[in-house]
Amino acid sequence: MSVEFVSGKEHYDNVIERVASVKKSLWIGTADIKDLHVKDGTRTKPFLGVLADLLKRGVEIRLIHAKEPGPAFREDFDRYPILKTGLERMLCPRVHFKMLIFDFETAYIGSANLTGAGIGMKSSNRRNFEAGILTDEAPLIDAACEQFDSVWRGEHCTRCGRRQYCTDPIK
């Protein structure tokens, strides 16, 4: 693979469908997260159901997002009790990066939020114009992991400037 440019429906086909095959670890960073649905055979199911399945298999999942999702997301979240105890989740109002890191071996780095119109199954005439890269290049994966982890560890919290909007400051 090396570095692959993805846009349009490729985000779904090459990035989101890869989530279900994660074996050990999935890190997700997104500014916006909504009630995204994915293919499940001939049907669809909430993306949160895929995450719940991963957690049941022992996969570590970390999610950083910038704002609280809406009521449809919350409803689906509540349908999967394992998400409350197993999903490591952090809200940071400064996060604007969009990335998924799969088993520390492959990474998506791009513009698409975790929404139907961003990276989901919306039809081509309802999809945002997004672009990103999917890569297994170690230097790119290392840089993505470091950026994600620096936010996760709270490295920026003391000088953030938006602490009044942070519901759960780390430091």
Tab-separated table of N, CA and C in Angstrom:
chain	number	residue	atom	x	y	z
A	1	MET	N	0.830	-1.188	0.000
A	1	MET	CA	0.000	0.000	0.000
A	1	MET	C	0.870	1.244	0.000
A	2	SER	N	1.793	1.404	0.895
A	2	SER	CA	2.590	2.623	1.082
A	2	SER	C	1.700	3.807	1.408
A	3	VAL	N	1.446	4.683	0.423
A	3	VAL	CA	0.558	5.822	0.636
A	3	VAL	C	-0.477	5.799	-0.475
A	4	GLU	N	-1.745	5.819	-0.070
A	4	GLU	CA	-2.840	5.794	-1.030
A	4	GLU	C	-3.713	7.019	-0.793
A	5	PHE	N	-3.989	7.775	-1.834
A	5	PHE	CA	-4.897	8.914	-1.752
A	5	PHE	C	-6.322	8.391	-1.794
A	6	VAL	N	-7.170	8.826	-0.851
A	6	VAL	CA	-8.573	8.413	-0.839
A	6	VAL	C	-9.467	9.639	-0.863
A	7	SER	N	-10.559	9.529	-1.598
A	7	SER	CA	-11.555	10.595	-1.649
A	7	SER	C	-12.906	9.963	-1.933
A	8	GLY	N	-13.968	10.738	-1.740
A	8	GLY	CA	-15.309	10.253	-2.049
A	8	GLY	C	-15.630	8.937	-1.378
A	9	LYS	N	-16.225	8.027	-2.128
A	9	LYS	CA	-16.651	6.730	-1.612
A	9	LYS	C	-15.470	5.884	-1.129
A	10	GLU	N	-14.272	6.164	-1.615
A	10	GLU	CA	-13.089	5.420	-1.162
A	10	GLU	C	-12.882	5.553	0.345
A	11	HIS	N	-13.312	6.692	0.926
A	11	HIS	CA	-13.202	6.837	2.375
A	11	HIS	C	-13.935	5.694	3.054
A	12	TYR	N	-15.136	5.434	2.592
A	12	TYR	CA	-15.912	4.360	3.197
A	12	TYR	C	-15.307	3.002	2.866
A	13	ASP	N	-15.089	2.763	1.581
A	13	ASP	CA	-14.612	1.448	1.136
A	13	ASP	C	-13.239	1.088	1.701
A	14	ASN	N	-12.336	2.030	1.760
A	14	ASN	CA	-10.949	1.727	2.134
A	14	ASN	C	-10.615	2.039	3.590
A	15	VAL	N	-11.415	2.869	4.234
A	15	VAL	CA	-11.097	3.280	5.603
A	15	VAL	C	-12.087	2.684	6.605
A	16	ILE	N	-13.350	3.030	6.503
A	16	ILE	CA	-14.338	2.575	7.490
A	16	ILE	C	-14.489	1.057	7.484
A	17	GLU	N	-14.507	0.446	6.304
A	17	GLU	CA	-14.640	-1.015	6.268
A	17	GLU	C	-13.445	-1.715	6.912
A	18	ARG	N	-12.301	-1.067	6.992
A	18	ARG	CA	-11.091	-1.619	7.607
A	18	ARG	C	-11.240	-1.729	9.134
A	19	VAL	N	-12.106	-0.914	9.719
A	19	VAL	CA	-12.256	-0.883	11.175
A	19	VAL	C	-12.591	-2.263	11.735
A	20	ALA	N	-13.505	-2.982	11.097
A	20	ALA	CA	-13.956	-4.274	11.624
A	20	ALA	C	-12.840	-5.310	11.698
A	21	SER	N	-11.756	-5.118	10.955
A	21	SER	CA	-10.676	-6.110	10.959
A	21	SER	C	-9.535	-5.772	11.911
A	22	VAL	N	-9.677	-4.720	12.702
A	22	VAL	CA	-8.637	-4.361	13.677
A	22	VAL	C	-8.480	-5.500	14.685
A	23	LYS	N	-7.243	-5.764	15.059
A	23	LYS	CA	-6.962	-6.883	15.969
A	23	LYS	C	-6.633	-6.449	17.397
A	24	LYS	N	-5.885	-5.330	17.559
A	24	LYS	CA	-5.407	-4.956	18.888
A	24	LYS	C	-5.835	-3.563	19.329
A	25	SER	N	-5.735	-2.593	18.416
A	25	SER	CA	-5.879	-1.200	18.832
A	25	SER	C	-6.447	-0.343	17.706
A	26	LEU	N	-7.353	0.538	18.077
A	26	LEU	CA	-7.921	1.501	17.143
A	26	LEU	C	-7.977	2.854	17.840
A	27	TRP	N	-7.316	3.838	17.258
A	27	TRP	CA	-7.385	5.204	17.753
A	27	TRP	C	-8.136	6.028	16.720
A	28	ILE	N	-9.119	6.781	17.195
A	28	ILE	CA	-9.950	7.609	16.306
A	28	ILE	C	-9.906	9.042	16.815
A	29	GLY	N	-9.548	9.959	15.937
A	29	GLY	CA	-9.586	11.380	16.246
A	29	GLY	C	-10.471	12.072	15.224
A	30	THR	N	-11.422	12.876	15.690
A	30	THR	CA	-12.343	13.566	14.792
A	30	THR	C	-12.895	14.810	15.471
A	31	ALA	N	-13.133	15.831	14.704
A	31	ALA	CA	-13.746	17.028	15.269
A	31	ALA	C	-15.228	16.781	15.541
A	32	ASP	N	-15.883	16.092	14.631
A	32	ASP	CA	-17.328	15.869	14.719
A	32	ASP	C	-17.611	14.385	14.584
A	33	ILE	N	-18.512	13.898	15.394
A	33	ILE	CA	-18.936	12.504	15.312
A	33	ILE	C	-20.457	12.482	15.381
A	34	LYS	N	-21.041	11.737	14.466
A	34	LYS	CA	-22.502	11.633	14.427
A	34	LYS	C	-22.892	10.175	14.364
A	35	ASP	N	-24.172	9.949	14.232
A	35	ASP	CA	-24.763	8.623	14.203
A	35	ASP	C	-24.492	7.949	12.864
A	36	LEU	N	-23.244	7.592	12.639
A	36	LEU	CA	-22.775	6.973	11.410
A	36	LEU	C	-23.232	5.518	11.351
A	37	HIS	N	-23.693	5.081	10.187
A	37	HIS	CA	-24.075	3.689	9.977
A	37	HIS	C	-23.157	3.057	8.936
A	38	VAL	N	-22.977	1.743	9.056
A	38	VAL	CA	-22.093	1.000	8.164
A	38	VAL	C	-22.812	-0.229	7.630
A	39	LYS	N	-22.256	-0.800	6.568
A	39	LYS	CA	-22.809	-2.022	5.995
A	39	LYS	C	-22.586	-3.184	6.950
A	40	ASP	N	-23.576	-4.060	7.014
A	40	ASP	CA	-23.488	-5.284	7.796
A	40	ASP	C	-24.184	-6.365	6.969
A	41	GLY	N	-23.441	-6.943	6.034
A	41	GLY	CA	-24.038	-7.865	5.069
A	41	GLY	C	-24.940	-7.090	4.122
A	42	THR	N	-26.202	-7.456	4.085
A	42	THR	CA	-27.165	-6.738	3.234
A	42	THR	C	-27.894	-5.651	3.997
A	43	ARG	N	-27.595	-5.497	5.267
A	43	ARG	CA	-28.245	-4.488	6.113
A	43	ARG	C	-27.239	-3.421	6.525
A	44	THR	N	-27.666	-2.544	7.400
A	44	THR	CA	-26.757	-1.561	7.984
A	44	THR	C	-26.860	-1.655	9.504
A	45	LYS	N	-25.835	-1.132	10.160
A	45	LYS	CA	-25.873	-1.058	11.618
A	45	LYS	C	-25.078	0.167	12.045
A	46	PRO	N	-25.318	0.640	13.257
A	46	PRO	CA	-24.553	1.780	13.742
A	46	PRO	C	-23.057	1.458	13.819
A	47	PHE	N	-22.238	2.423	13.463
A	47	PHE	CA	-20.788	2.280	13.599
A	47	PHE	C	-20.426	1.939	15.044
A	48	LEU	N	-21.195	2.466	15.977
A	48	LEU	CA	-20.955	2.155	17.386
A	48	LEU	C	-21.110	0.664	17.657
A	49	GLY	N	-21.956	-0.035	16.898
A	49	GLY	CA	-22.080	-1.484	17.016
A	49	GLY	C	-20.799	-2.189	16.601
A	50	VAL	N	-20.141	-1.673	15.578
A	50	VAL	CA	-18.846	-2.220	15.149
A	50	VAL	C	-17.822	-2.027	16.269
A	51	LEU	N	-17.814	-0.830	16.858
A	51	LEU	CA	-16.883	-0.582	17.966
A	51	LEU	C	-17.181	-1.497	19.144
A	52	ALA	N	-18.461	-1.712	19.438
A	52	ALA	CA	-18.827	-2.623	20.530
A	52	ALA	C	-18.329	-4.039	20.243
A	53	ASP	N	-18.466	-4.496	19.006
A	53	ASP	CA	-17.967	-5.824	18.628
A	53	ASP	C	-16.454	-5.920	18.832
A	54	LEU	N	-15.736	-4.857	18.468
A	54	LEU	CA	-14.282	-4.848	18.664
A	54	LEU	C	-13.927	-4.937	20.148
A	55	LEU	N	-14.631	-4.170	20.957
A	55	LEU	CA	-14.368	-4.202	22.398
A	55	LEU	C	-14.608	-5.594	22.969
A	56	LYS	N	-15.642	-6.267	22.494
A	56	LYS	CA	-15.922	-7.633	22.959
A	56	LYS	C	-14.790	-8.584	22.589
A	57	ARG	N	-14.078	-8.288	21.509
A	57	ARG	CA	-12.929	-9.110	21.089
A	57	ARG	C	-11.641	-8.696	21.796
A	58	GLY	N	-11.701	-7.689	22.674
A	58	GLY	CA	-10.527	-7.259	23.423
A	58	GLY	C	-9.703	-6.177	22.766
A	59	VAL	N	-10.239	-5.537	21.736
A	59	VAL	CA	-9.518	-4.456	21.059
A	59	VAL	C	-9.581	-3.193	21.924
A	60	GLU	N	-8.443	-2.511	22.052
A	60	GLU	CA	-8.387	-1.223	22.755
A	60	GLU	C	-8.848	-0.145	21.778
A	61	ILE	N	-9.820	0.671	22.195
A	61	ILE	CA	-10.300	1.756	21.335
A	61	ILE	C	-10.235	3.065	22.110
A	62	ARG	N	-9.564	4.039	21.501
A	62	ARG	CA	-9.522	5.395	22.031
A	62	ARG	C	-10.190	6.317	21.027
A	63	LEU	N	-11.040	7.185	21.528
A	63	LEU	CA	-11.763	8.141	20.692
A	63	LEU	C	-11.584	9.532	21.276
A	64	ILE	N	-11.077	10.438	20.461
A	64	ILE	CA	-11.012	11.860	20.825
A	64	ILE	C	-11.916	12.598	19.859
A	65	HIS	N	-12.820	13.417	20.408
A	65	HIS	CA	-13.672	14.239	19.547
A	65	HIS	C	-13.853	15.605	20.193
A	66	ALA	N	-14.280	16.572	19.382
A	66	ALA	CA	-14.279	17.960	19.824
A	66	ALA	C	-15.551	18.410	20.522
A	67	LYS	N	-16.672	17.767	20.250
A	67	LYS	CA	-17.921	18.206	20.874
A	67	LYS	C	-18.818	17.010	21.120
A	68	GLU	N	-19.756	17.190	22.012
A	68	GLU	CA	-20.695	16.111	22.300
A	68	GLU	C	-21.574	15.867	21.079
A	69	PRO	N	-21.751	14.608	20.725
A	69	PRO	CA	-22.617	14.278	19.601
A	69	PRO	C	-24.094	14.482	19.962
A	70	GLY	N	-24.945	14.419	18.973
A	70	GLY	CA	-26.374	14.646	19.158
A	70	GLY	C	-27.121	13.461	19.753
A	71	PRO	N	-28.446	13.604	19.880
A	71	PRO	CA	-29.270	12.589	20.531
A	71	PRO	C	-29.324	11.239	19.799
A	72	ALA	N	-29.242	11.225	18.485
A	72	ALA	CA	-29.265	9.951	17.749
A	72	ALA	C	-28.022	9.127	18.091
A	73	PHE	N	-26.867	9.788	18.178
A	73	PHE	CA	-25.633	9.114	18.576
A	73	PHE	C	-25.786	8.567	19.996
A	74	ARG	N	-26.303	9.394	20.879
A	74	ARG	CA	-26.465	9.003	22.287
A	74	ARG	C	-27.374	7.783	22.414
A	75	GLU	N	-28.436	7.767	21.614
A	75	GLU	CA	-29.363	6.638	21.630
A	75	GLU	C	-28.651	5.350	21.209
A	76	ASP	N	-27.875	5.427	20.131
A	76	ASP	CA	-27.124	4.246	19.702
A	76	ASP	C	-26.050	3.879	20.724
A	77	PHE	N	-25.391	4.868	21.288
A	77	PHE	CA	-24.366	4.617	22.301
A	77	PHE	C	-24.958	3.808	23.455
A	78	ASP	N	-26.141	4.196	23.894
A	78	ASP	CA	-26.785	3.527	25.025
A	78	ASP	C	-27.236	2.109	24.691
A	79	ARG	N	-27.356	1.769	23.412
A	79	ARG	CA	-27.745	0.412	22.993
A	79	ARG	C	-26.619	-0.597	23.193
A	80	TYR	N	-25.404	-0.105	23.377
A	80	TYR	CA	-24.235	-0.979	23.505
A	80	TYR	C	-23.545	-0.702	24.835
A	81	PRO	N	-23.973	-1.365	25.917
A	81	PRO	CA	-23.435	-1.073	27.258
A	81	PRO	C	-21.917	-1.187	27.364
A	82	ILE	N	-21.294	-2.043	26.551
A	82	ILE	CA	-19.837	-2.205	26.623
A	82	ILE	C	-19.110	-0.908	26.277
A	83	LEU	N	-19.745	-0.017	25.527
A	83	LEU	CA	-19.115	1.258	25.182
A	83	LEU	C	-18.892	2.116	26.423
A	84	LYS	N	-19.797	2.029	27.392
A	84	LYS	CA	-19.681	2.845	28.614
A	84	LYS	C	-18.467	2.450	29.439
A	85	THR	N	-18.137	1.169	29.440
A	85	THR	CA	-17.033	0.698	30.264
A	85	THR	C	-15.761	0.428	29.474
A	86	GLY	N	-15.894	0.088	28.182
A	86	GLY	CA	-14.728	-0.322	27.414
A	86	GLY	C	-14.125	0.725	26.502
A	87	LEU	N	-14.940	1.644	26.019
A	87	LEU	CA	-14.450	2.671	25.100
A	87	LEU	C	-13.755	3.771	25.890
A	88	GLU	N	-12.504	4.025	25.553
A	88	GLU	CA	-11.780	5.136	26.172
A	88	GLU	C	-12.097	6.360	25.329
A	89	ARG	N	-12.749	7.339	25.937
A	89	ARG	CA	-13.237	8.485	25.179
A	89	ARG	C	-12.804	9.773	25.847
A	90	MET	N	-12.432	10.735	25.025
A	90	MET	CA	-11.999	12.024	25.537
A	90	MET	C	-12.577	13.122	24.650
A	91	LEU	N	-13.062	14.147	25.268
A	91	LEU	CA	-13.578	15.299	24.548
A	91	LEU	C	-12.570	16.438	24.671
A	92	CYS	N	-12.159	16.971	23.540
A	92	CYS	CA	-11.233	18.102	23.521
A	92	CYS	C	-11.736	19.111	22.492
A	93	PRO	N	-12.191	20.273	22.930
A	93	PRO	CA	-12.764	21.243	21.995
A	93	PRO	C	-11.779	21.798	20.967
A	94	ARG	N	-10.494	21.547	21.136
A	94	ARG	CA	-9.500	22.038	20.180
A	94	ARG	C	-9.181	21.031	19.074
A	95	VAL	N	-9.636	19.802	19.219
A	95	VAL	CA	-9.313	18.776	18.215
A	95	VAL	C	-10.029	19.090	16.906
A	96	HIS	N	-9.240	19.160	15.867
A	96	HIS	CA	-9.797	19.326	14.526
A	96	HIS	C	-9.208	18.296	13.577
A	97	PHE	N	-8.197	17.534	14.037
A	97	PHE	CA	-7.628	16.516	13.166
A	97	PHE	C	-8.627	15.379	12.962
A	98	LYS	N	-8.440	14.706	11.844
A	98	LYS	CA	-9.239	13.533	11.526
A	98	LYS	C	-8.263	12.419	11.212
A	99	MET	N	-8.286	11.381	12.038
A	99	MET	CA	-7.382	10.263	11.792
A	99	MET	C	-7.930	9.006	12.434
A	100	LEU	N	-7.595	7.899	11.828
A	100	LEU	CA	-7.846	6.580	12.384
A	100	LEU	C	-6.529	5.827	12.300
A	101	ILE	N	-6.127	5.235	13.406
A	101	ILE	CA	-4.869	4.495	13.457
A	101	ILE	C	-5.221	3.046	13.785
A	102	PHE	N	-4.918	2.156	12.842
A	102	PHE	CA	-5.299	0.754	12.913
A	102	PHE	C	-4.114	-0.093	13.359
A	103	ASP	N	-4.159	-0.627	14.569
A	103	ASP	CA	-3.124	-1.531	15.083
A	103	ASP	C	-1.713	-0.956	14.971
A	104	PHE	N	-1.579	0.342	14.941
A	104	PHE	CA	-0.282	1.024	14.819
A	104	PHE	C	0.476	0.604	13.561
A	105	GLU	N	-0.252	0.048	12.590
A	105	GLU	CA	0.353	-0.423	11.344
A	105	GLU	C	-0.109	0.357	10.123
A	106	THR	N	-1.300	0.924	10.201
A	106	THR	CA	-1.896	1.669	9.092
A	106	THR	C	-2.606	2.878	9.683
A	107	ALA	N	-2.610	3.974	8.947
A	107	ALA	CA	-3.294	5.166	9.426
A	107	ALA	C	-4.016	5.866	8.285
A	108	TYR	N	-5.177	6.401	8.623
A	108	TYR	CA	-5.877	7.332	7.738
A	108	TYR	C	-5.656	8.710	8.330
A	109	ILE	N	-5.223	9.646	7.513
A	109	ILE	CA	-5.035	11.038	7.930
A	109	ILE	C	-5.700	11.877	6.847
A	110	GLY	N	-6.711	12.642	7.212
A	110	GLY	CA	-7.424	13.371	6.171
A	110	GLY	C	-8.369	14.421	6.702
A	111	SER	N	-9.343	14.757	5.889
A	111	SER	CA	-10.264	15.838	6.216
A	111	SER	C	-11.615	15.362	6.721
A	112	ALA	N	-11.929	14.072	6.583
A	112	ALA	CA	-13.278	13.569	6.838
A	112	ALA	C	-13.560	13.346	8.320
A	113	ASN	N	-14.621	13.989	8.804
A	113	ASN	CA	-15.130	13.722	10.139
A	113	ASN	C	-15.822	12.362	10.153
A	114	LEU	N	-16.077	11.851	11.340
A	114	LEU	CA	-16.764	10.578	11.502
A	114	LEU	C	-18.281	10.812	11.443
A	115	THR	N	-18.724	11.182	10.262
A	115	THR	CA	-20.142	11.449	9.996
A	115	THR	C	-20.513	10.754	8.688
A	116	GLY	N	-21.799	10.619	8.445
A	116	GLY	CA	-22.250	10.017	7.200
A	116	GLY	C	-21.775	10.771	5.980
A	117	ALA	N	-21.868	12.082	6.012
A	117	ALA	CA	-21.452	12.891	4.865
A	117	ALA	C	-19.937	12.993	4.750
A	118	GLY	N	-19.224	12.771	5.844
A	118	GLY	CA	-17.771	12.867	5.817
A	118	GLY	C	-17.112	11.585	5.351
A	119	ILE	N	-17.296	10.524	6.120
A	119	ILE	CA	-16.594	9.276	5.820
A	119	ILE	C	-17.554	8.096	5.733
A	120	GLY	N	-18.838	8.365	5.870
A	120	GLY	CA	-19.824	7.289	5.933
A	120	GLY	C	-20.385	6.852	4.600
A	121	MET	N	-21.587	6.265	4.644
A	121	MET	CA	-22.179	5.634	3.473
A	121	MET	C	-23.122	6.548	2.697
A	122	LYS	N	-23.072	7.810	2.866
A	122	LYS	CA	-23.960	8.696	2.104
A	122	LYS	C	-23.743	8.503	0.608
A	123	SER	N	-24.788	8.773	-0.156
A	123	SER	CA	-24.646	8.671	-1.611
A	123	SER	C	-23.727	9.778	-2.109
A	124	SER	N	-23.192	9.593	-3.297
A	124	SER	CA	-22.197	10.534	-3.818
A	124	SER	C	-22.747	11.953	-3.951
A	125	ASN	N	-24.039	12.119	-4.156
A	125	ASN	CA	-24.584	13.473	-4.275
A	125	ASN	C	-24.923	14.096	-2.918
A	126	ARG	N	-24.674	13.375	-1.824
A	126	ARG	CA	-24.899	13.929	-0.479
A	126	ARG	C	-23.626	13.915	0.358
A	127	ARG	N	-22.535	13.495	-0.242
A	127	ARG	CA	-21.266	13.347	0.453
A	127	ARG	C	-20.466	14.653	0.387
A	128	ASN	N	-19.733	14.943	1.455
A	128	ASN	CA	-18.809	16.077	1.438
A	128	ASN	C	-17.648	15.778	0.494
A	129	PHE	N	-17.000	16.810	0.018
A	129	PHE	CA	-15.789	16.645	-0.777
A	129	PHE	C	-14.624	16.534	0.196
A	130	GLU	N	-14.141	15.327	0.404
A	130	GLU	CA	-13.102	15.040	1.383
A	130	GLU	C	-11.872	14.478	0.686
A	131	ALA	N	-10.757	14.537	1.368
A	131	ALA	CA	-9.521	13.955	0.848
A	131	ALA	C	-8.671	13.498	2.025
A	132	GLY	N	-7.901	12.454	1.784
A	132	GLY	CA	-7.019	11.969	2.829
A	132	GLY	C	-6.046	10.958	2.276
A	133	ILE	N	-5.197	10.471	3.156
A	133	ILE	CA	-4.271	9.414	2.767
A	133	ILE	C	-4.463	8.233	3.706
A	134	LEU	N	-4.277	7.060	3.150
A	134	LEU	CA	-4.244	5.828	3.907
A	134	LEU	C	-2.834	5.291	3.708
A	135	THR	N	-2.145	5.031	4.795
A	135	THR	CA	-0.724	4.708	4.670
A	135	THR	C	-0.282	3.636	5.654
A	136	ASP	N	0.758	2.919	5.252
A	136	ASP	CA	1.454	2.026	6.169
A	136	ASP	C	2.917	2.459	6.327
A	137	GLU	N	3.211	3.697	5.924
A	137	GLU	CA	4.555	4.261	6.056
A	137	GLU	C	4.824	4.608	7.528
A	138	ALA	N	5.823	3.989	8.113
A	138	ALA	CA	6.120	4.138	9.538
A	138	ALA	C	6.292	5.592	9.990
A	139	PRO	N	7.026	6.449	9.263
A	139	PRO	CA	7.173	7.826	9.742
A	139	PRO	C	5.843	8.587	9.826
A	140	LEU	N	4.943	8.339	8.892
A	140	LEU	CA	3.630	8.995	8.933
A	140	LEU	C	2.781	8.449	10.081
A	141	ILE	N	2.815	7.151	10.271
A	141	ILE	CA	2.057	6.544	11.377
A	141	ILE	C	2.601	7.039	12.708
A	142	ASP	N	3.917	7.079	12.858
A	142	ASP	CA	4.527	7.569	14.100
A	142	ASP	C	4.125	9.010	14.390
A	143	ALA	N	4.125	9.858	13.365
A	143	ALA	CA	3.743	11.260	13.552
A	143	ALA	C	2.269	11.375	13.947
A	144	ALA	N	1.404	10.593	13.308
A	144	ALA	CA	-0.019	10.614	13.654
A	144	ALA	C	-0.224	10.129	15.087
A	145	CYS	N	0.449	9.054	15.457
A	145	CYS	CA	0.335	8.527	16.825
A	145	CYS	C	0.804	9.548	17.850
A	146	GLU	N	1.894	10.229	17.558
A	146	GLU	CA	2.418	11.225	18.503
A	146	GLU	C	1.454	12.396	18.652
A	147	GLN	N	0.887	12.868	17.556
A	147	GLN	CA	-0.069	13.970	17.668
A	147	GLN	C	-1.286	13.543	18.484
A	148	PHE	N	-1.843	12.394	18.164
A	148	PHE	CA	-2.994	11.878	18.900
A	148	PHE	C	-2.651	11.731	20.379
A	149	ASP	N	-1.537	11.049	20.655
A	149	ASP	CA	-1.164	10.753	22.029
A	149	ASP	C	-0.823	12.007	22.828
A	150	SER	N	-0.274	13.025	22.185
A	150	SER	CA	0.033	14.259	22.921
A	150	SER	C	-1.252	14.920	23.426
A	151	VAL	N	-2.306	14.845	22.644
A	151	VAL	CA	-3.603	15.356	23.101
A	151	VAL	C	-4.152	14.434	24.184
A	152	TRP	N	-4.073	13.140	23.968
A	152	TRP	CA	-4.591	12.158	24.925
A	152	TRP	C	-3.938	12.304	26.305
A	153	ARG	N	-2.631	12.561	26.320
A	153	ARG	CA	-1.903	12.722	27.591
A	153	ARG	C	-2.144	14.080	28.248
A	154	GLY	N	-2.792	14.991	27.529
A	154	GLY	CA	-3.054	16.311	28.087
A	154	GLY	C	-1.884	17.269	27.973
A	155	GLU	N	-0.977	16.995	27.063
A	155	GLU	CA	0.218	17.815	26.912
A	155	GLU	C	-0.108	19.284	26.626
A	156	HIS	N	-1.214	19.555	26.002
A	156	HIS	CA	-1.564	20.916	25.595
A	156	HIS	C	-2.553	21.596	26.545
A	157	CYS	N	-3.050	20.865	27.529
A	157	CYS	CA	-4.146	21.369	28.366
A	157	CYS	C	-3.815	22.657	29.119
A	158	THR	N	-2.629	22.753	29.690
A	158	THR	CA	-2.318	23.906	30.535
A	158	THR	C	-2.226	25.213	29.752
A	159	ARG	N	-1.949	25.127	28.464
A	159	ARG	CA	-1.833	26.339	27.660
A	159	ARG	C	-2.876	26.395	26.530
A	160	CYS	N	-3.935	25.667	26.671
A	160	CYS	CA	-4.931	25.483	25.615
A	160	CYS	C	-5.652	26.776	25.235
A	161	GLY	N	-6.071	27.558	26.203
A	161	GLY	CA	-6.808	28.779	25.908
A	161	GLY	C	-8.306	28.571	25.731
A	162	ARG	N	-8.774	27.333	25.815
A	162	ARG	CA	-10.213	27.051	25.687
A	162	ARG	C	-10.706	26.204	26.863
A	163	ARG	N	-10.002	26.305	27.945
A	163	ARG	CA	-10.308	25.490	29.124
A	163	ARG	C	-11.755	25.672	29.581
A	164	GLN	N	-12.316	26.864	29.401
A	164	GLN	CA	-13.684	27.100	29.834
A	164	GLN	C	-14.693	26.261	29.054
A	165	TYR	N	-14.293	25.746	27.894
A	165	TYR	CA	-15.179	24.910	27.086
A	165	TYR	C	-14.915	23.427	27.275
A	166	CYS	N	-13.902	23.110	28.049
A	166	CYS	CA	-13.489	21.722	28.236
A	166	CYS	C	-14.271	21.127	29.397
A	167	THR	N	-15.019	20.075	29.109
A	167	THR	CA	-15.842	19.452	30.153
A	167	THR	C	-15.042	18.523	31.063
A	168	ASP	N	-13.854	18.119	30.618
A	168	ASP	CA	-13.074	17.165	31.403
A	168	ASP	C	-11.572	17.408	31.181
A	169	PRO	N	-11.053	18.540	31.669
A	169	PRO	CA	-9.636	18.815	31.449
A	169	PRO	C	-8.748	17.755	32.089
A	170	ILE	N	-7.690	17.399	31.409
A	170	ILE	CA	-6.774	16.389	31.923
A	170	ILE	C	-5.864	16.975	32.991
A	171	LYS	N	-5.420	18.209	32.757
A	171	LYS	CA	-4.524	18.864	33.727
A	171	LYS	C	-5.079	20.215	34.105
